[in-house]
Amino acid sequence: MKKLFAAGLFGLVISTSAAAVADDSVLAKVNGHDVTKAEIEASFATMTMDQPNGQKLTFDKTPLDFQKAFVEKYIEKQLIIEAAHKAGVQNDPEIKQKLKEAENFLIQQKFLTDLVTAQKSDDKLKKLYDEKLKNKEGAEEIHAYHILVKTEDEAKKVRADVVKNGDFEKIAKAKSIEPGAKMSGGDLGYFTADQMVPEF
């Protein structure tokens, strides 16, 4: 894979100490795009879990060799994405449909999170829910939680962890790759069947 995309990498500059540079410092260049420390740290944060002491492992606390390897893998991923865009993969009807589904899901998550945050009491939430329920013309709603992982094996391990430890919200925040889960603990809120994709 590296050989395939090596021609697209015009410049690679990796800082000798990521901890010593500012968030806007350039750690690498990919086809004219500056890859900043903040961009790398944001990517790293989505892949790490809380430590036993409850703290999140940060990119600048990892060994320098790991930092360099992580930046190289990130660059490789960006080159693949760039090549895919040049090939027009983003225009594939299936991709467009998946993007629309993902957009709807994220919009729903953001809306529900903001809605819950804005409420100051359980009474207000119940009143709002009752009003919305009346407008659903009797449609059945469910209240669901989820933990999104990449593979079936990961899902089985997470399920076993939930059964064993019972703290779904904590496990969702630690293991789910869906961004909203880190705030909501996997809570999807209330919804009707037609608000989700058929597979769900």
Short mmCIF file of C-alpha atoms in Angstrom, two decimals:
data_model
loop_
_atom_site.label_atom_id
_atom_site.label_comp_id
_atom_site.label_asym_id
_atom_site.label_seq_id
_atom_site.Cartn_x
_atom_site.Cartn_y
_atom_site.Cartn_z
CA MET A 1 0.00 0.00 0.00
CA LYS A 2 2.82 2.42 0.81
CA LYS A 3 4.43 1.81 -2.57
CA LEU A 4 1.14 2.45 -4.35
CA PHE A 5 0.65 5.89 -2.82
CA ALA A 6 4.26 6.93 -2.29
CA ALA A 7 4.19 9.04 -5.46
CA GLY A 8 1.44 11.19 -3.98
CA LEU A 9 3.49 12.14 -0.92
CA PHE A 10 5.57 15.16 -1.82
CA GLY A 11 6.75 16.15 1.62
CA LEU A 12 6.89 14.51 5.01
CA VAL A 13 8.16 16.44 8.02
CA ILE A 14 7.60 14.94 11.46
CA SER A 15 8.43 16.87 14.60
CA THR A 16 10.97 15.24 16.91
CA SER A 17 8.80 16.09 19.90
CA ALA A 18 5.07 16.59 19.41
CA ALA A 19 4.72 17.64 23.05
CA ALA A 20 6.96 20.64 22.45
CA VAL A 21 4.98 22.19 19.58
CA ALA A 22 1.77 24.20 19.44
CA ASP A 23 -1.53 22.75 18.23
CA ASP A 24 -1.25 24.65 14.92
CA SER A 25 2.27 23.37 14.26
CA VAL A 26 2.68 21.39 11.05
CA LEU A 27 3.80 17.80 11.68
CA ALA A 28 3.62 16.70 8.04
CA LYS A 29 2.67 17.82 4.54
CA VAL A 30 0.52 15.72 2.22
CA ASN A 31 0.23 17.00 -1.35
CA GLY A 32 0.30 20.60 -0.18
CA HIS A 33 -2.02 20.00 2.80
CA ASP A 34 -0.53 20.87 6.20
CA VAL A 35 -1.22 18.14 8.76
CA THR A 36 -1.25 19.94 12.11
CA LYS A 37 -0.71 18.59 15.58
CA ALA A 38 -4.35 19.40 16.42
CA GLU A 39 -5.55 17.32 13.43
CA ILE A 40 -3.44 14.35 14.51
CA GLU A 41 -4.54 14.64 18.14
CA ALA A 42 -8.20 14.76 17.08
CA SER A 43 -7.74 11.56 15.08
CA PHE A 44 -5.86 9.92 17.95
CA ALA A 45 -8.59 10.87 20.45
CA THR A 46 -11.26 8.98 18.48
CA MET A 47 -9.24 5.75 18.76
CA THR A 48 -8.25 5.77 22.43
CA MET A 49 -10.02 4.71 25.60
CA ASP A 50 -9.88 6.05 29.13
CA GLN A 51 -7.00 4.76 31.23
CA PRO A 52 -7.48 2.90 34.56
CA ASN A 53 -6.99 6.20 36.38
CA GLY A 54 -9.91 7.68 34.43
CA GLN A 55 -7.72 9.94 32.31
CA LYS A 56 -7.66 9.89 28.50
CA LEU A 57 -4.30 9.02 26.94
CA THR A 58 -3.11 11.96 24.84
CA PHE A 59 -1.01 11.80 21.69
CA ASP A 60 1.91 13.73 23.17
CA LYS A 61 2.17 11.25 26.07
CA THR A 62 2.96 8.37 23.71
CA PRO A 63 6.52 7.31 22.71
CA LEU A 64 8.11 9.22 19.84
CA ASP A 65 8.38 6.08 17.69
CA PHE A 66 4.64 5.52 18.11
CA GLN A 67 3.93 9.16 17.24
CA LYS A 68 5.90 8.88 14.01
CA ALA A 69 4.19 5.59 13.09
CA PHE A 70 0.76 7.07 13.85
CA VAL A 71 1.43 10.14 11.68
CA GLU A 72 2.64 7.91 8.83
CA LYS A 73 -0.53 5.76 9.02
CA TYR A 74 -2.66 8.91 9.13
CA ILE A 75 -0.90 10.23 6.02
CA GLU A 76 -1.41 6.91 4.26
CA LYS A 77 -5.12 7.10 5.05
CA GLN A 78 -5.33 10.66 3.72
CA LEU A 79 -3.63 9.61 0.49
CA ILE A 80 -6.11 6.79 0.03
CA ILE A 81 -9.02 9.19 0.64
CA GLU A 82 -7.53 11.67 -1.84
CA ALA A 83 -7.09 8.93 -4.46
CA ALA A 84 -10.68 7.77 -3.89
CA HIS A 85 -11.97 11.32 -4.43
CA LYS A 86 -9.95 11.67 -7.63
CA ALA A 87 -11.47 8.38 -8.82
CA GLY A 88 -14.95 9.79 -8.15
CA VAL A 89 -15.92 7.20 -5.54
CA GLN A 90 -17.89 9.88 -3.65
CA ASN A 91 -20.32 10.05 -6.59
CA ASP A 92 -21.28 6.38 -6.35
CA PRO A 93 -25.05 6.13 -5.62
CA GLU A 94 -24.49 3.67 -2.77
CA ILE A 95 -21.98 6.02 -1.13
CA LYS A 96 -24.38 8.96 -1.49
CA GLN A 97 -27.15 6.92 0.14
CA LYS A 98 -24.90 5.89 3.04
CA LEU A 99 -23.78 9.50 3.52
CA LYS A 100 -27.41 10.64 3.62
CA GLU A 101 -28.24 8.00 6.22
CA ALA A 102 -25.20 8.98 8.28
CA GLU A 103 -26.12 12.66 8.01
CA ASN A 104 -29.68 12.01 9.18
CA PHE A 105 -28.41 9.94 12.09
CA LEU A 106 -25.91 12.60 13.21
CA ILE A 107 -28.49 15.37 12.85
CA GLN A 108 -30.90 13.36 15.01
CA GLN A 109 -28.20 12.72 17.62
CA LYS A 110 -27.21 16.39 17.74
CA PHE A 111 -30.83 17.50 17.97
CA LEU A 112 -31.61 15.07 20.80
CA THR A 113 -28.43 15.93 22.70
CA ASP A 114 -29.15 19.66 22.47
CA LEU A 115 -32.76 19.07 23.42
CA VAL A 116 -31.87 17.11 26.54
CA THR A 117 -29.18 19.60 27.54
CA ALA A 118 -31.62 22.48 27.23
CA GLN A 119 -34.15 20.91 29.57
CA LYS A 120 -33.88 21.90 33.22
CA SER A 121 -36.22 19.36 34.81
CA ASP A 122 -37.78 15.93 34.31
CA ASP A 123 -41.20 17.61 34.29
CA LYS A 124 -40.29 19.66 31.23
CA LEU A 125 -38.95 16.57 29.49
CA LYS A 126 -42.12 14.61 30.25
CA LYS A 127 -44.33 17.45 29.04
CA LEU A 128 -42.34 17.76 25.80
CA TYR A 129 -42.41 13.99 25.28
CA ASP A 130 -46.19 13.85 25.87
CA GLU A 131 -46.74 16.64 23.34
CA LYS A 132 -44.62 14.89 20.72
CA LEU A 133 -46.34 11.59 21.42
CA LYS A 134 -49.73 13.14 20.64
CA ASN A 135 -48.38 14.33 17.29
CA LYS A 136 -47.24 10.83 16.37
CA GLU A 137 -50.85 9.66 15.83
CA GLY A 138 -50.32 6.61 17.99
CA ALA A 139 -47.06 5.49 16.36
CA GLU A 140 -45.10 3.17 18.61
CA GLU A 141 -41.80 4.55 19.88
CA ILE A 142 -38.86 2.83 21.47
CA HIS A 143 -36.03 4.12 23.62
CA ALA A 144 -32.77 2.53 22.51
CA TYR A 145 -29.10 2.57 23.43
CA HIS A 146 -26.28 1.32 21.24
CA ILE A 147 -22.53 0.77 21.07
CA LEU A 148 -21.09 0.97 17.55
CA VAL A 149 -17.95 -1.05 16.78
CA LYS A 150 -16.21 -2.12 13.57
CA THR A 151 -16.51 -5.92 13.68
CA GLU A 152 -18.79 -8.67 14.91
CA ASP A 153 -16.01 -10.01 17.14
CA GLU A 154 -15.65 -6.60 18.80
CA ALA A 155 -19.43 -6.49 19.28
CA LYS A 156 -19.40 -9.88 21.02
CA LYS A 157 -16.60 -8.77 23.35
CA VAL A 158 -18.40 -5.53 24.20
CA ARG A 159 -21.64 -7.42 24.84
CA ALA A 160 -19.82 -9.78 27.20
CA ASP A 161 -18.32 -6.78 28.99
CA VAL A 162 -21.76 -5.18 29.39
CA VAL A 163 -23.26 -8.42 30.72
CA LYS A 164 -20.37 -8.85 33.14
CA ASN A 165 -20.00 -5.25 34.36
CA GLY A 166 -23.46 -3.83 33.72
CA ASP A 167 -22.34 -0.22 33.21
CA PHE A 168 -23.62 0.27 29.64
CA GLU A 169 -23.16 4.04 29.59
CA LYS A 170 -19.52 3.90 30.73
CA ILE A 171 -18.69 1.11 28.27
CA ALA A 172 -20.44 2.97 25.41
CA LYS A 173 -18.38 6.09 26.09
CA ALA A 174 -15.17 4.04 26.12
CA LYS A 175 -15.76 1.58 23.27
CA SER A 176 -18.22 3.11 20.78
CA ILE A 177 -16.74 4.63 17.61
CA GLU A 178 -19.86 6.74 17.10
CA PRO A 179 -18.96 10.32 18.22
CA GLY A 180 -22.32 11.08 19.86
CA ALA A 181 -21.98 8.04 22.15
CA LYS A 182 -19.10 9.67 23.99
CA MET A 183 -21.51 12.37 25.16
CA SER A 184 -24.74 10.39 25.49
CA GLY A 185 -23.41 7.03 26.68
CA GLY A 186 -24.97 5.39 23.64
CA ASP A 187 -28.44 6.84 24.27
CA LEU A 188 -30.37 7.17 20.99
CA GLY A 189 -33.44 8.63 22.67
CA TYR A 190 -37.02 7.86 21.56
CA PHE A 191 -37.90 7.20 17.92
CA THR A 192 -40.34 5.36 15.66
CA ALA A 193 -39.42 2.57 13.25
CA ASP A 194 -39.62 4.84 10.19
CA GLN A 195 -37.00 7.19 11.62
CA MET A 196 -34.22 4.63 11.32
CA VAL A 197 -32.77 2.73 8.38
CA PRO A 198 -34.48 -0.66 7.79
CA GLU A 199 -31.42 -2.63 8.92
CA PHE A 200 -31.51 -0.96 12.33
#
